[in-house]
């Protein structure tokens, strides 16, 4: 019986020291030789499928920087990268059960969600705004008084719309759409006067509409700009430290700025749309001083 | 698994600011019950009428009934709801279309009518099979007694036919309740939609859907028990199952 502790001790020494002190995601990546990214199918320009059904986008490029850092740290030059398409309804279970290691998309980082998952440095800031037909000449939130306005069910945007409606006593009929595409469709078909959503999502819908000039985004935002982050498993400090460092280094380098310009200020696949969205003041700050702070006010300086 | 369970989530305030997460689930449950009840009323009334038409003598009435049944039974419910919600207002005259689209409860009305018509096709088939299951002699006897066709159905055929098809009709009632979840695709804030909203806000996906699952289970158990009770109560002694 004394042989068992001895055998265990020998076994411990036999294992390579590097693998022994790895935990969580890094340990899993080392053992399997693969890292899995969760990608979105239609979150333009963050994470979507191009005409060859290959996941591309601003957040995907950032995730590849993280993968490079993982390769270096674990000395795994031929680390395999898998991509798994995720939806907003299944990304949490897939992350919790280890199917995906990084979620590369447009997920809002907030305090509530941090009870379940962790986020790395903010890669985008977006405010809720509304889009309406240009012919309707709506620029302020007050101009929506008494109209039917749509937003996506379960989004923070619909919460902000309801709040503005109640606070300012606007008598807006709020309608919930199942997804962003349906919300925009409701404005296109005049079922609703305006669609409230993150400004960057509105920009991509307008750019891909049949007649982009027929739509205008209202000037007044419903909220401070909220941060988007790449999602990681909670309570995995070594992996989070690695991802935080990789993203911070990337944002502060000229390559990071070039990556932003590639997706927001130049034609993007598959149709060559140009979102024409230069970095806002908050974004310049988020790139100069990378932060995973979920508080929108911290970026508004 | 790296999941952080938090069953206390239901007692926390939701970011909607109108109550707790539990209130969100309860609102969804209420919407599911109202939608299912109204859709079932349409399904039962229309289904009975179409089912009777299908068994009438002559050619025109059964043809009409079969057309209705095939139209609504052969298309997926999801497609039907999309057609009612997005396509139907576009084929109306422009002014009516705009009026219909700006109606406050458009998603609710569309769901009630869409699910009601879809289920009516299924109810119609059940009711007509119930009538056809009766011995030919019953209709003949009613005619011999000098009853009009309306009286024949009202006093002779339908009372027995409904008793025969009560168990399958119960399944259709349960299906109506479950089919209301499809209405989330046109923006109805019913139980499944609210469970999804809870998980979007809090990221507690398993807790949210466990609550929704239990709610559907309880509704359908109550409906099943009520139907059993009704079956026992209206049973004609000596007829059908012992």
Short mmCIF file of C-alpha atoms in Angstrom, two decimals:
data_model
loop_
_atom_site.label_atom_id
_atom_site.label_comp_id
_atom_site.label_asym_id
_atom_site.label_seq_id
_atom_site.Cartn_x
_atom_site.Cartn_y
_atom_site.Cartn_z
CA UNK A 1 0.00 0.00 0.00
CA UNK A 2 2.89 2.35 0.60
CA UNK A 3 3.61 2.08 -3.08
CA UNK A 4 0.64 4.24 -4.02
CA UNK A 5 1.89 7.58 -2.61
CA UNK A 6 5.27 6.77 -4.07
CA UNK A 7 3.79 6.06 -7.48
CA UNK A 8 1.83 9.34 -7.31
CA UNK A 9 4.96 11.28 -6.43
CA UNK A 10 6.85 9.73 -9.33
CA UNK A 11 3.96 10.50 -11.65
CA UNK A 12 3.96 14.15 -10.57
CA UNK A 13 7.64 14.53 -11.26
CA UNK A 14 7.25 12.82 -14.58
CA UNK A 15 4.76 15.43 -15.82
CA UNK A 16 6.30 18.48 -17.47
CA UNK A 17 6.41 21.31 -14.96
CA UNK A 18 4.83 23.82 -17.35
CA UNK A 19 1.63 21.81 -17.82
CA UNK A 20 1.33 21.04 -14.13
CA UNK A 21 0.85 24.64 -13.00
CA UNK A 22 -1.60 25.54 -15.74
CA UNK A 23 -5.27 25.75 -14.78
CA UNK A 24 -8.62 26.42 -16.41
CA UNK A 25 -8.76 27.42 -20.06
CA UNK A 26 -4.97 27.45 -20.59
CA UNK A 27 -4.68 23.92 -19.26
CA UNK A 28 -7.50 22.78 -21.52
CA UNK A 29 -5.95 24.48 -24.57
CA UNK A 30 -2.57 22.92 -23.82
CA UNK A 31 -4.03 19.44 -23.42
CA UNK A 32 -6.24 19.53 -26.51
CA UNK A 33 -4.00 21.65 -28.74
CA UNK A 34 -7.07 23.61 -29.83
CA UNK A 35 -8.74 26.87 -28.88
CA UNK A 36 -12.38 27.52 -29.79
CA UNK A 37 -13.85 30.90 -30.68
CA UNK A 38 -17.59 31.52 -30.49
CA UNK A 39 -18.57 33.62 -33.52
CA UNK A 40 -21.78 35.36 -34.60
CA UNK A 41 -23.25 34.82 -38.05
CA UNK A 42 -24.57 38.32 -38.71
CA UNK A 43 -23.10 40.85 -36.31
CA UNK A 44 -21.59 43.18 -38.93
CA UNK A 45 -18.78 44.34 -38.75
CA UNK A 46 -17.81 42.62 -35.46
CA UNK A 47 -18.31 38.98 -36.28
CA UNK A 48 -20.11 37.59 -39.31
CA UNK A 49 -19.81 35.15 -42.20
CA UNK A 50 -18.37 36.38 -45.50
CA UNK A 51 -19.33 35.07 -48.96
CA UNK A 52 -17.25 31.90 -48.39
CA UNK A 53 -19.07 31.29 -45.06
CA UNK A 54 -15.83 32.06 -43.23
CA UNK A 55 -16.16 34.03 -39.96
CA UNK A 56 -14.61 37.48 -40.33
CA UNK A 57 -14.83 40.79 -38.53
CA UNK A 58 -13.31 43.35 -36.22
CA UNK A 59 -13.72 41.21 -33.08
CA UNK A 60 -12.48 38.09 -34.90
CA UNK A 61 -9.25 39.88 -35.84
CA UNK A 62 -8.81 40.88 -32.19
CA UNK A 63 -9.38 37.26 -31.11
CA UNK A 64 -6.65 36.11 -33.52
CA UNK A 65 -4.26 38.45 -31.67
CA UNK A 66 -5.25 36.65 -28.47
CA UNK A 67 -4.65 33.29 -30.16
CA UNK A 68 -1.14 34.43 -31.16
CA UNK A 69 -0.43 35.36 -27.55
CA UNK A 70 -1.70 31.94 -26.37
CA UNK A 71 0.56 30.22 -28.93
CA UNK A 72 3.59 32.09 -27.59
CA UNK A 73 2.79 31.57 -23.90
CA UNK A 74 2.11 27.86 -24.25
CA UNK A 75 4.83 27.33 -26.89
CA UNK A 76 2.27 25.75 -29.20
CA UNK A 77 3.11 27.05 -32.68
CA UNK A 78 0.55 24.83 -34.37
CA UNK A 79 -2.37 25.52 -32.05
CA UNK A 80 -5.58 24.65 -33.88
CA UNK A 81 -8.32 27.33 -33.96
CA UNK A 82 -11.93 26.17 -34.18
CA UNK A 83 -14.90 28.47 -34.71
CA UNK A 84 -18.37 27.65 -33.46
CA UNK A 85 -21.35 29.83 -34.43
CA UNK A 86 -23.27 31.00 -31.35
CA UNK A 87 -26.55 32.85 -30.76
CA UNK A 88 -27.42 35.19 -27.94
CA UNK A 89 -29.56 32.39 -26.48
CA UNK A 90 -26.87 29.69 -26.38
CA UNK A 91 -23.60 31.55 -25.84
CA UNK A 92 -23.74 31.23 -22.03
CA UNK A 93 -24.28 27.44 -21.88
CA UNK A 94 -21.64 26.90 -24.59
CA UNK A 95 -19.14 29.01 -22.68
CA UNK A 96 -20.01 27.38 -19.33
CA UNK A 97 -19.65 23.81 -20.63
CA UNK A 98 -16.32 24.53 -22.32
CA UNK A 99 -17.49 24.35 -25.97
CA UNK A 100 -16.14 27.85 -26.62
CA UNK A 101 -13.21 29.60 -24.91
CA UNK A 102 -13.67 33.13 -26.27
CA UNK A 103 -16.82 34.81 -27.54
CA UNK A 104 -15.83 37.16 -30.34
CA UNK A 105 -18.78 39.37 -31.17
CA UNK A 106 -20.71 42.37 -29.95
CA UNK A 107 -21.69 41.44 -26.40
CA UNK A 108 -22.33 44.30 -23.97
CA UNK A 109 -20.20 44.20 -20.83
CA UNK A 110 -22.29 45.11 -17.77
CA UNK A 111 -22.29 44.48 -14.04
CA UNK A 112 -25.24 42.05 -14.13
CA UNK A 113 -23.56 39.82 -16.71
CA UNK A 114 -20.25 39.84 -14.85
CA UNK A 115 -21.90 37.68 -12.20
CA UNK A 116 -21.91 34.90 -14.81
CA UNK A 117 -18.95 35.58 -17.15
CA UNK A 118 -15.85 37.77 -17.46
CA UNK A 119 -15.00 40.32 -20.16
CA UNK A 120 -11.65 41.49 -21.44
CA UNK A 121 -10.77 45.07 -22.47
CA UNK A 122 -13.53 47.01 -24.19
CA UNK A 123 -13.25 46.85 -27.99
CA UNK A 124 -16.14 49.12 -28.91
CA UNK A 125 -18.48 51.68 -27.37
CA UNK A 126 -21.98 52.10 -28.66
CA UNK A 127 -24.92 54.30 -27.70
CA UNK A 128 -28.62 53.59 -28.26
CA UNK A 129 -30.01 55.76 -31.04
CA UNK A 130 -32.98 55.48 -33.37
CA UNK A 131 -33.30 55.18 -37.13
CA UNK A 132 -36.32 56.55 -38.99
CA UNK A 133 -37.25 57.29 -42.58
CA UNK A 134 -35.32 60.41 -43.63
CA UNK A 135 -38.54 61.86 -45.06
CA UNK A 136 -40.05 61.95 -41.54
CA UNK A 137 -37.34 64.43 -40.34
CA UNK A 138 -37.08 63.03 -36.80
CA UNK A 139 -33.92 64.10 -34.95
CA UNK A 140 -34.74 64.27 -31.22
CA UNK A 141 -36.29 61.70 -28.91
CA UNK A 142 -39.17 64.11 -28.20
CA UNK A 143 -40.06 64.03 -31.91
CA UNK A 144 -41.14 60.40 -31.41
CA UNK A 145 -44.07 61.52 -29.23
CA UNK A 146 -47.21 59.47 -29.83
CA UNK A 147 -45.58 57.29 -32.50
CA UNK A 148 -45.02 53.52 -32.70
CA UNK A 149 -41.38 52.70 -32.02
CA UNK A 150 -39.76 49.27 -32.16
CA UNK A 151 -36.71 47.79 -30.47
CA UNK A 152 -35.34 44.27 -30.09
CA UNK A 153 -36.95 42.10 -27.40
CA UNK A 154 -34.69 41.49 -24.40
CA UNK A 155 -32.15 44.16 -25.37
CA UNK A 156 -30.91 46.95 -23.11
CA UNK A 157 -32.10 49.31 -25.86
CA UNK A 158 -35.77 48.50 -25.29
CA UNK A 159 -35.28 49.15 -21.58
CA UNK A 160 -33.83 52.60 -22.33
CA UNK A 161 -36.65 53.33 -24.77
CA UNK A 162 -39.27 52.41 -22.16
CA UNK A 163 -37.49 54.56 -19.60
CA UNK A 164 -37.30 57.64 -21.87
CA UNK A 165 -40.96 57.10 -22.77
CA UNK A 166 -41.99 57.05 -19.09
CA UNK A 167 -39.64 59.84 -17.91
CA UNK A 168 -40.62 62.28 -20.65
CA UNK A 169 -44.26 61.22 -20.85
CA UNK A 170 -44.09 60.72 -24.63
CA UNK A 171 -46.95 58.26 -25.10
CA UNK A 172 -44.85 56.13 -27.48
CA UNK A 173 -46.28 52.71 -28.38
CA UNK A 174 -43.30 50.42 -27.80
CA UNK A 175 -43.21 47.25 -29.91
CA UNK A 176 -40.72 44.41 -29.40
CA UNK A 177 -39.12 42.75 -32.42
CA UNK A 178 -37.61 39.28 -32.20
CA UNK A 179 -34.26 40.39 -33.67
CA UNK A 180 -32.51 43.41 -35.18
CA UNK A 181 -33.40 42.48 -38.75
CA UNK A 182 -37.09 42.36 -37.89
CA UNK A 183 -36.86 45.72 -36.10
CA UNK A 184 -35.36 47.36 -39.16
CA UNK A 185 -37.90 45.62 -41.40
CA UNK A 186 -40.68 47.19 -39.32
CA UNK A 187 -39.36 50.67 -40.11
CA UNK A 188 -38.87 49.73 -43.76
CA UNK A 189 -42.52 48.58 -44.01
CA UNK A 190 -43.82 51.58 -41.95
CA UNK A 191 -45.07 49.29 -39.19
CA UNK A 192 -43.04 51.46 -36.82
CA UNK A 193 -41.84 55.05 -37.14
CA UNK A 194 -38.44 54.35 -35.63
CA UNK A 195 -36.17 51.50 -34.52
CA UNK A 196 -34.05 51.95 -31.39
CA UNK A 197 -30.74 50.06 -31.39
CA UNK A 198 -26.97 50.41 -30.91
CA UNK A 199 -25.77 53.08 -33.34
CA UNK A 200 -23.23 50.78 -34.98
CA UNK A 201 -25.87 48.15 -35.75
CA UNK A 202 -28.09 50.87 -37.22
CA UNK A 203 -25.17 52.03 -39.39
CA UNK A 204 -24.73 48.52 -40.82
CA UNK A 205 -28.46 48.12 -41.53
CA UNK A 206 -28.58 51.49 -43.29
CA UNK A 207 -25.45 50.72 -45.31
CA UNK A 208 -27.00 47.47 -46.54
CA UNK A 209 -30.53 48.83 -47.16
CA UNK A 210 -31.90 49.04 -50.71
CA UNK A 211 -31.78 52.84 -50.54
CA UNK A 212 -29.44 54.00 -47.72
CA UNK A 213 -30.36 57.66 -48.33
CA UNK A 214 -33.97 56.93 -47.30
CA UNK A 215 -32.97 56.46 -43.64
CA UNK A 216 -31.60 58.86 -41.04
CA UNK A 217 -30.26 58.21 -37.53
CA UNK A 218 -31.60 60.56 -34.84
CA UNK A 219 -28.99 62.80 -33.23
CA UNK A 220 -30.02 62.42 -29.60
CA UNK A 221 -28.75 59.20 -27.91
CA UNK A 222 -30.87 57.30 -25.35
CA UNK A 223 -27.87 56.49 -23.16
CA UNK A 224 -24.18 56.91 -22.56
CA UNK A 225 -22.11 54.71 -24.87
CA UNK A 226 -21.95 51.15 -23.48
CA UNK A 227 -18.84 48.95 -23.76
CA UNK A 228 -18.63 45.76 -25.85
CA UNK A 229 -16.16 43.14 -24.68
CA UNK A 230 -14.90 39.70 -25.67
CA UNK A 231 -16.45 37.22 -23.25
CA UNK A 232 -14.40 34.70 -21.22
CA UNK A 233 -15.19 32.17 -18.50
CA UNK A 234 -15.43 33.68 -15.03
CA UNK A 235 -12.89 32.87 -12.30
CA UNK A 236 -10.06 32.00 -14.69
CA UNK A 237 -7.52 34.65 -13.70
CA UNK A 238 -4.45 33.35 -15.63
CA UNK A 239 -6.36 33.22 -18.93
CA UNK A 240 -8.00 36.61 -18.33
CA UNK A 241 -4.60 38.16 -17.55
CA UNK A 242 -3.20 36.77 -20.81
CA UNK A 243 -6.18 37.99 -22.88
CA UNK A 244 -6.17 41.40 -21.17
CA UNK A 245 -2.49 41.89 -21.93
CA UNK A 246 -2.79 40.70 -25.54
CA UNK A 247 -5.76 43.01 -26.27
CA UNK A 248 -4.22 45.99 -24.44
CA UNK A 249 -0.95 45.64 -26.37
CA UNK A 250 -2.90 45.38 -29.61
CA UNK A 251 -5.15 48.41 -28.97
CA UNK A 252 -2.18 50.62 -28.05
CA UNK A 253 -0.19 49.59 -31.13
CA UNK A 254 -0.57 51.16 -34.60
CA UNK A 255 -1.79 47.74 -35.81
CA UNK A 256 -4.81 48.07 -33.48
CA UNK A 257 -5.81 51.43 -34.94
CA UNK A 258 -5.30 50.05 -38.45
CA UNK A 259 -7.60 47.13 -37.59
CA UNK A 260 -10.29 49.62 -36.49
CA UNK A 261 -9.94 51.59 -39.74
CA UNK A 262 -10.09 48.34 -41.75
CA UNK A 263 -13.56 47.49 -40.41
CA UNK A 264 -15.17 50.89 -39.74
CA UNK A 265 -13.71 53.27 -42.29
CA UNK A 266 -13.14 51.16 -45.40
CA UNK A 267 -15.25 48.88 -47.61
CA UNK A 268 -15.82 45.53 -45.88
CA UNK A 269 -16.73 42.14 -47.33
CA UNK A 270 -18.92 40.70 -48.72
CA UNK A 271 -20.62 43.62 -50.45
CA UNK A 272 -18.01 46.35 -50.04
CA UNK A 273 -20.11 48.44 -47.62
CA UNK A 274 -18.35 51.29 -45.84
CA UNK A 275 -19.68 52.11 -42.36
CA UNK A 276 -17.88 55.48 -42.30
CA UNK A 277 -17.61 55.57 -38.51
CA UNK A 278 -14.42 57.24 -37.26
CA UNK A 279 -13.37 56.62 -33.64
CA UNK A 280 -15.43 58.58 -31.12
CA UNK A 281 -13.77 60.41 -28.23
CA UNK A 282 -14.69 57.54 -25.89
CA UNK A 283 -13.20 54.99 -28.31
CA UNK A 284 -9.92 56.94 -28.56
CA UNK A 285 -9.78 56.77 -24.75
CA UNK A 286 -10.62 53.05 -24.68
CA UNK A 287 -7.73 52.40 -27.08
CA UNK A 288 -5.25 54.68 -25.28
CA UNK A 289 -6.13 53.31 -21.82
CA UNK A 290 -7.53 49.79 -22.31
CA UNK A 291 -10.08 48.91 -19.62
CA UNK A 292 -12.63 46.23 -18.84
CA UNK A 293 -14.77 48.60 -16.78
CA UNK A 294 -18.49 47.86 -17.30
CA UNK A 295 -19.52 51.40 -16.25
CA UNK A 296 -20.41 53.54 -19.31
CA UNK A 297 -19.59 56.73 -17.37
CA UNK A 298 -15.93 55.69 -17.05
CA UNK A 299 -15.51 56.08 -20.84
CA UNK A 300 -17.21 59.45 -21.02
CA UNK A 301 -14.26 61.61 -20.07
CA UNK B 1 -19.04 23.01 -15.80
CA UNK B 2 -18.13 26.65 -15.30
CA UNK B 3 -21.70 27.80 -14.73
CA UNK B 4 -22.63 30.01 -11.79
CA UNK B 5 -26.03 28.98 -10.48
CA UNK B 6 -28.08 31.70 -8.86
CA UNK B 7 -31.64 30.69 -8.04
CA UNK B 8 -32.03 33.94 -6.11
CA UNK B 9 -32.09 35.76 -9.45
CA UNK B 10 -35.91 35.69 -9.53
CA UNK B 11 -36.08 37.94 -6.49
CA UNK B 12 -33.69 40.53 -7.91
CA UNK B 13 -34.91 43.68 -9.67
CA UNK B 14 -34.83 43.45 -13.47
CA UNK B 15 -33.24 46.30 -15.45
CA UNK B 16 -36.69 47.05 -16.90
CA UNK B 17 -37.37 48.76 -13.59
CA UNK B 18 -40.95 47.49 -13.35
CA UNK B 19 -40.36 44.63 -10.93
CA UNK B 20 -38.29 41.54 -10.25
CA UNK B 21 -37.24 38.87 -12.73
CA UNK B 22 -40.03 36.71 -11.29
CA UNK B 23 -42.50 39.42 -12.32
CA UNK B 24 -41.13 39.20 -15.87
CA UNK B 25 -41.83 35.44 -15.93
CA UNK B 26 -45.31 36.00 -14.47
CA UNK B 27 -46.12 38.66 -17.08
CA UNK B 28 -45.04 36.21 -19.77
CA UNK B 29 -47.15 33.46 -18.21
CA UNK B 30 -50.20 35.74 -18.20
CA UNK B 31 -49.67 36.62 -21.87
CA UNK B 32 -49.30 32.92 -22.74
CA UNK B 33 -52.53 32.05 -20.92
CA UNK B 34 -54.56 34.86 -22.54
CA UNK B 35 -53.21 34.12 -26.02
CA UNK B 36 -53.78 30.38 -25.64
CA UNK B 37 -57.32 30.84 -24.27
CA UNK B 38 -58.44 33.15 -27.10
CA UNK B 39 -56.67 31.08 -29.77
CA UNK B 40 -58.35 27.94 -28.39
CA UNK B 41 -61.76 29.65 -28.49
CA UNK B 42 -61.24 30.45 -32.19
CA UNK B 43 -59.84 26.98 -32.88
CA UNK B 44 -62.76 25.25 -31.14
CA UNK B 45 -65.54 27.32 -32.74
CA UNK B 46 -64.07 27.45 -36.25
CA UNK B 47 -62.87 23.85 -36.00
CA UNK B 48 -66.32 22.60 -34.98
CA UNK B 49 -67.99 24.53 -37.82
CA UNK B 50 -65.51 23.30 -40.42
CA UNK B 51 -65.68 19.76 -39.00
CA UNK B 52 -69.48 19.75 -39.36
CA UNK B 53 -69.24 21.15 -42.92
CA UNK B 54 -66.93 18.28 -43.78
CA UNK B 55 -69.59 15.70 -42.90
CA UNK B 56 -72.56 17.39 -44.61
CA UNK B 57 -74.16 15.64 -47.58
CA UNK B 58 -73.43 17.10 -51.02
CA UNK B 59 -70.15 18.18 -52.52
CA UNK B 60 -69.67 21.92 -51.96
CA UNK B 61 -69.54 21.95 -48.14
CA UNK B 62 -66.99 19.11 -47.73
CA UNK B 63 -64.88 20.62 -50.50
CA UNK B 64 -64.80 23.99 -48.75
CA UNK B 65 -64.00 22.34 -45.41
CA UNK B 66 -61.20 20.26 -46.92
CA UNK B 67 -59.71 23.33 -48.59
CA UNK B 68 -59.61 25.13 -45.21
CA UNK B 69 -58.08 22.12 -43.48
CA UNK B 70 -55.40 21.53 -46.11
CA UNK B 71 -54.52 25.23 -46.28
CA UNK B 72 -53.96 25.66 -42.56
CA UNK B 73 -52.69 22.19 -41.71
CA UNK B 74 -50.04 21.88 -44.41
CA UNK B 75 -48.07 25.04 -43.69
CA UNK B 76 -45.74 25.36 -40.69
CA UNK B 77 -47.22 27.59 -37.99
CA UNK B 78 -44.13 29.81 -38.07
CA UNK B 79 -44.64 30.52 -41.77
CA UNK B 80 -48.32 31.25 -41.21
CA UNK B 81 -47.57 33.78 -38.47
CA UNK B 82 -45.02 35.51 -40.72
CA UNK B 83 -47.53 35.62 -43.58
CA UNK B 84 -50.23 37.12 -41.35
CA UNK B 85 -47.86 39.60 -39.73
CA UNK B 86 -45.64 40.77 -42.59
CA UNK B 87 -47.32 39.85 -45.88
CA UNK B 88 -51.05 40.23 -45.22
CA UNK B 89 -50.91 44.02 -44.44
CA UNK B 90 -48.95 44.58 -47.67
CA UNK B 91 -51.63 43.05 -49.92
CA UNK B 92 -54.39 45.18 -48.37
CA UNK B 93 -55.12 48.67 -49.71
CA UNK B 94 -52.32 50.98 -48.45
CA UNK B 95 -54.42 52.91 -45.90
CA UNK B 96 -55.83 49.73 -44.29
CA UNK B 97 -52.35 48.20 -44.27
CA UNK B 98 -50.88 51.19 -42.38
CA UNK B 99 -53.81 51.17 -39.94
CA UNK B 100 -53.34 47.46 -39.26
CA UNK B 101 -49.57 47.81 -38.89
CA UNK B 102 -49.80 50.67 -36.40
CA UNK B 103 -52.43 48.92 -34.28
CA UNK B 104 -51.09 48.73 -30.69
CA UNK B 105 -51.71 45.01 -30.11
CA UNK B 106 -50.82 43.89 -33.65
CA UNK B 107 -48.53 41.05 -32.52
CA UNK B 108 -51.11 39.79 -30.02
CA UNK B 109 -54.04 39.88 -32.49
CA UNK B 110 -51.95 38.21 -35.17
CA UNK B 111 -50.89 35.46 -32.77
CA UNK B 112 -54.44 34.77 -31.56
CA UNK B 113 -55.82 34.61 -35.11
CA UNK B 114 -52.82 32.81 -36.61
CA UNK B 115 -52.61 30.12 -33.91
CA UNK B 116 -56.43 29.92 -33.74
CA UNK B 117 -56.77 29.20 -37.47
CA UNK B 118 -53.85 26.77 -37.49
CA UNK B 119 -55.34 24.78 -34.62
CA UNK B 120 -58.87 25.01 -36.10
CA UNK B 121 -57.76 22.79 -38.99
CA UNK B 122 -56.68 20.14 -36.51
CA UNK B 123 -59.84 20.46 -34.41
CA UNK B 124 -61.96 20.21 -37.59
CA UNK B 125 -60.41 16.87 -38.48
CA UNK B 126 -61.01 15.55 -34.95
CA UNK B 127 -64.65 16.70 -34.89
CA UNK B 128 -65.44 15.27 -38.32
CA UNK B 129 -63.81 11.93 -37.40
CA UNK B 130 -65.94 11.91 -34.25
CA UNK B 131 -69.08 12.38 -36.32
CA UNK B 132 -68.00 9.75 -38.83
CA UNK B 133 -67.26 7.30 -36.02
CA UNK B 134 -70.96 7.22 -35.11
CA UNK B 135 -73.03 4.39 -36.62
CA UNK B 136 -74.83 5.43 -39.85
CA UNK B 137 -78.09 4.43 -38.17
CA UNK B 138 -78.02 7.46 -35.86
CA UNK B 139 -78.26 9.96 -38.71
CA UNK B 140 -80.87 7.79 -40.43
CA UNK B 141 -82.91 7.51 -37.23
CA UNK B 142 -82.83 11.26 -36.71
CA UNK B 143 -84.03 11.85 -40.25
CA UNK B 144 -86.77 9.25 -39.79
CA UNK B 145 -87.94 11.08 -36.67
CA UNK B 146 -88.39 14.19 -38.83
CA UNK B 147 -85.49 16.18 -37.34
CA UNK B 148 -84.03 18.92 -39.54
CA UNK B 149 -80.29 18.70 -40.34
CA UNK B 150 -79.57 21.40 -37.71
CA UNK B 151 -81.54 19.44 -35.09
CA UNK B 152 -79.84 16.21 -36.16
CA UNK B 153 -76.40 17.68 -35.47
CA UNK B 154 -77.44 19.58 -32.37
CA UNK B 155 -79.31 16.79 -30.57
CA UNK B 156 -78.06 13.52 -32.04
CA UNK B 157 -74.65 13.63 -33.72
CA UNK B 158 -72.56 16.33 -32.01
CA UNK B 159 -73.27 15.40 -28.36
CA UNK B 160 -71.91 11.91 -28.97
CA UNK B 161 -69.16 13.00 -31.38
CA UNK B 162 -67.68 15.46 -28.86
CA UNK B 163 -67.62 12.76 -26.21
CA UNK B 164 -65.72 10.45 -28.55
CA UNK B 165 -63.08 13.03 -29.49
CA UNK B 166 -62.64 14.60 -26.06
CA UNK B 167 -59.25 12.89 -25.41
CA UNK B 168 -57.66 13.99 -28.74
CA UNK B 169 -59.18 17.46 -28.30
CA UNK B 170 -57.36 17.67 -24.97
CA UNK B 171 -54.07 17.10 -26.81
CA UNK B 172 -54.98 19.86 -29.23
CA UNK B 173 -55.64 22.21 -26.30
CA UNK B 174 -52.18 21.38 -24.92
CA UNK B 175 -50.68 21.94 -28.38
CA UNK B 176 -52.35 25.35 -28.51
CA UNK B 177 -50.68 26.33 -25.24
CA UNK B 178 -47.28 25.13 -26.47
CA UNK B 179 -47.69 26.72 -29.91
CA UNK B 180 -48.04 30.17 -28.36
CA UNK B 181 -44.26 30.05 -27.91
CA UNK B 182 -43.91 30.41 -31.70
CA UNK B 183 -45.46 33.88 -31.35
CA UNK B 184 -42.20 35.19 -29.85
CA UNK B 185 -40.93 35.36 -33.45
CA UNK B 186 -43.35 38.19 -34.18
CA UNK B 187 -42.53 39.96 -30.93
CA UNK B 188 -45.24 38.73 -28.56
CA UNK B 189 -43.93 38.96 -24.98
CA UNK B 190 -45.14 35.52 -23.94
CA UNK B 191 -43.55 33.06 -21.53
CA UNK B 192 -40.66 31.84 -23.73
CA UNK B 193 -39.90 35.38 -24.92
CA UNK B 194 -39.78 36.64 -21.33
CA UNK B 195 -37.54 33.73 -20.31
CA UNK B 196 -35.21 34.73 -23.13
CA UNK B 197 -35.29 38.33 -21.97
CA UNK B 198 -34.39 37.23 -18.43
CA UNK B 199 -31.37 35.36 -19.77
CA UNK B 200 -30.33 38.31 -21.97
CA UNK B 201 -30.33 40.67 -19.00
CA UNK B 202 -28.90 38.42 -16.31
CA UNK B 203 -27.11 35.68 -18.31
CA UNK B 204 -28.76 33.11 -15.94
CA UNK B 205 -29.98 31.01 -18.83
CA UNK B 206 -30.69 27.72 -17.07
CA UNK B 207 -32.67 29.31 -14.23
CA UNK B 208 -34.80 31.29 -16.73
CA UNK B 209 -35.68 28.31 -18.89
CA UNK B 210 -36.22 26.02 -15.90
CA UNK B 211 -38.87 28.48 -14.70
CA UNK B 212 -40.50 28.57 -18.14
CA UNK B 213 -40.43 24.76 -18.42
CA UNK B 214 -42.08 24.32 -15.02
CA UNK B 215 -44.73 26.90 -15.93
CA UNK B 216 -45.64 25.07 -19.18
CA UNK B 217 -45.68 21.76 -17.31
CA UNK B 218 -48.03 23.08 -14.62
CA UNK B 219 -50.42 24.71 -17.14
CA UNK B 220 -50.63 21.53 -19.16
CA UNK B 221 -51.02 19.28 -16.11
CA UNK B 222 -53.93 21.42 -14.93
CA UNK B 223 -55.48 21.33 -18.43
CA UNK B 224 -55.08 17.54 -18.56
CA UNK B 225 -56.66 17.03 -15.12
CA UNK B 226 -59.55 19.35 -16.04
CA UNK B 227 -60.14 17.40 -19.24
CA UNK B 228 -60.11 14.06 -17.34
CA UNK B 229 -62.66 15.45 -14.93
CA UNK B 230 -64.83 16.66 -17.83
CA UNK B 231 -64.55 13.27 -19.55
CA UNK B 232 -65.72 11.48 -16.41
CA UNK B 233 -68.54 13.96 -15.83
CA UNK B 234 -70.08 13.83 -19.31
CA UNK B 235 -69.63 10.10 -19.86
CA UNK B 236 -72.83 8.42 -21.06
CA UNK B 237 -73.29 5.28 -18.89
CA UNK B 238 -72.88 2.12 -20.89
CA UNK B 239 -71.39 3.87 -23.92
CA UNK B 240 -67.78 3.87 -25.01
CA UNK B 241 -65.02 3.05 -22.54
CA UNK B 242 -66.13 1.13 -19.49
#
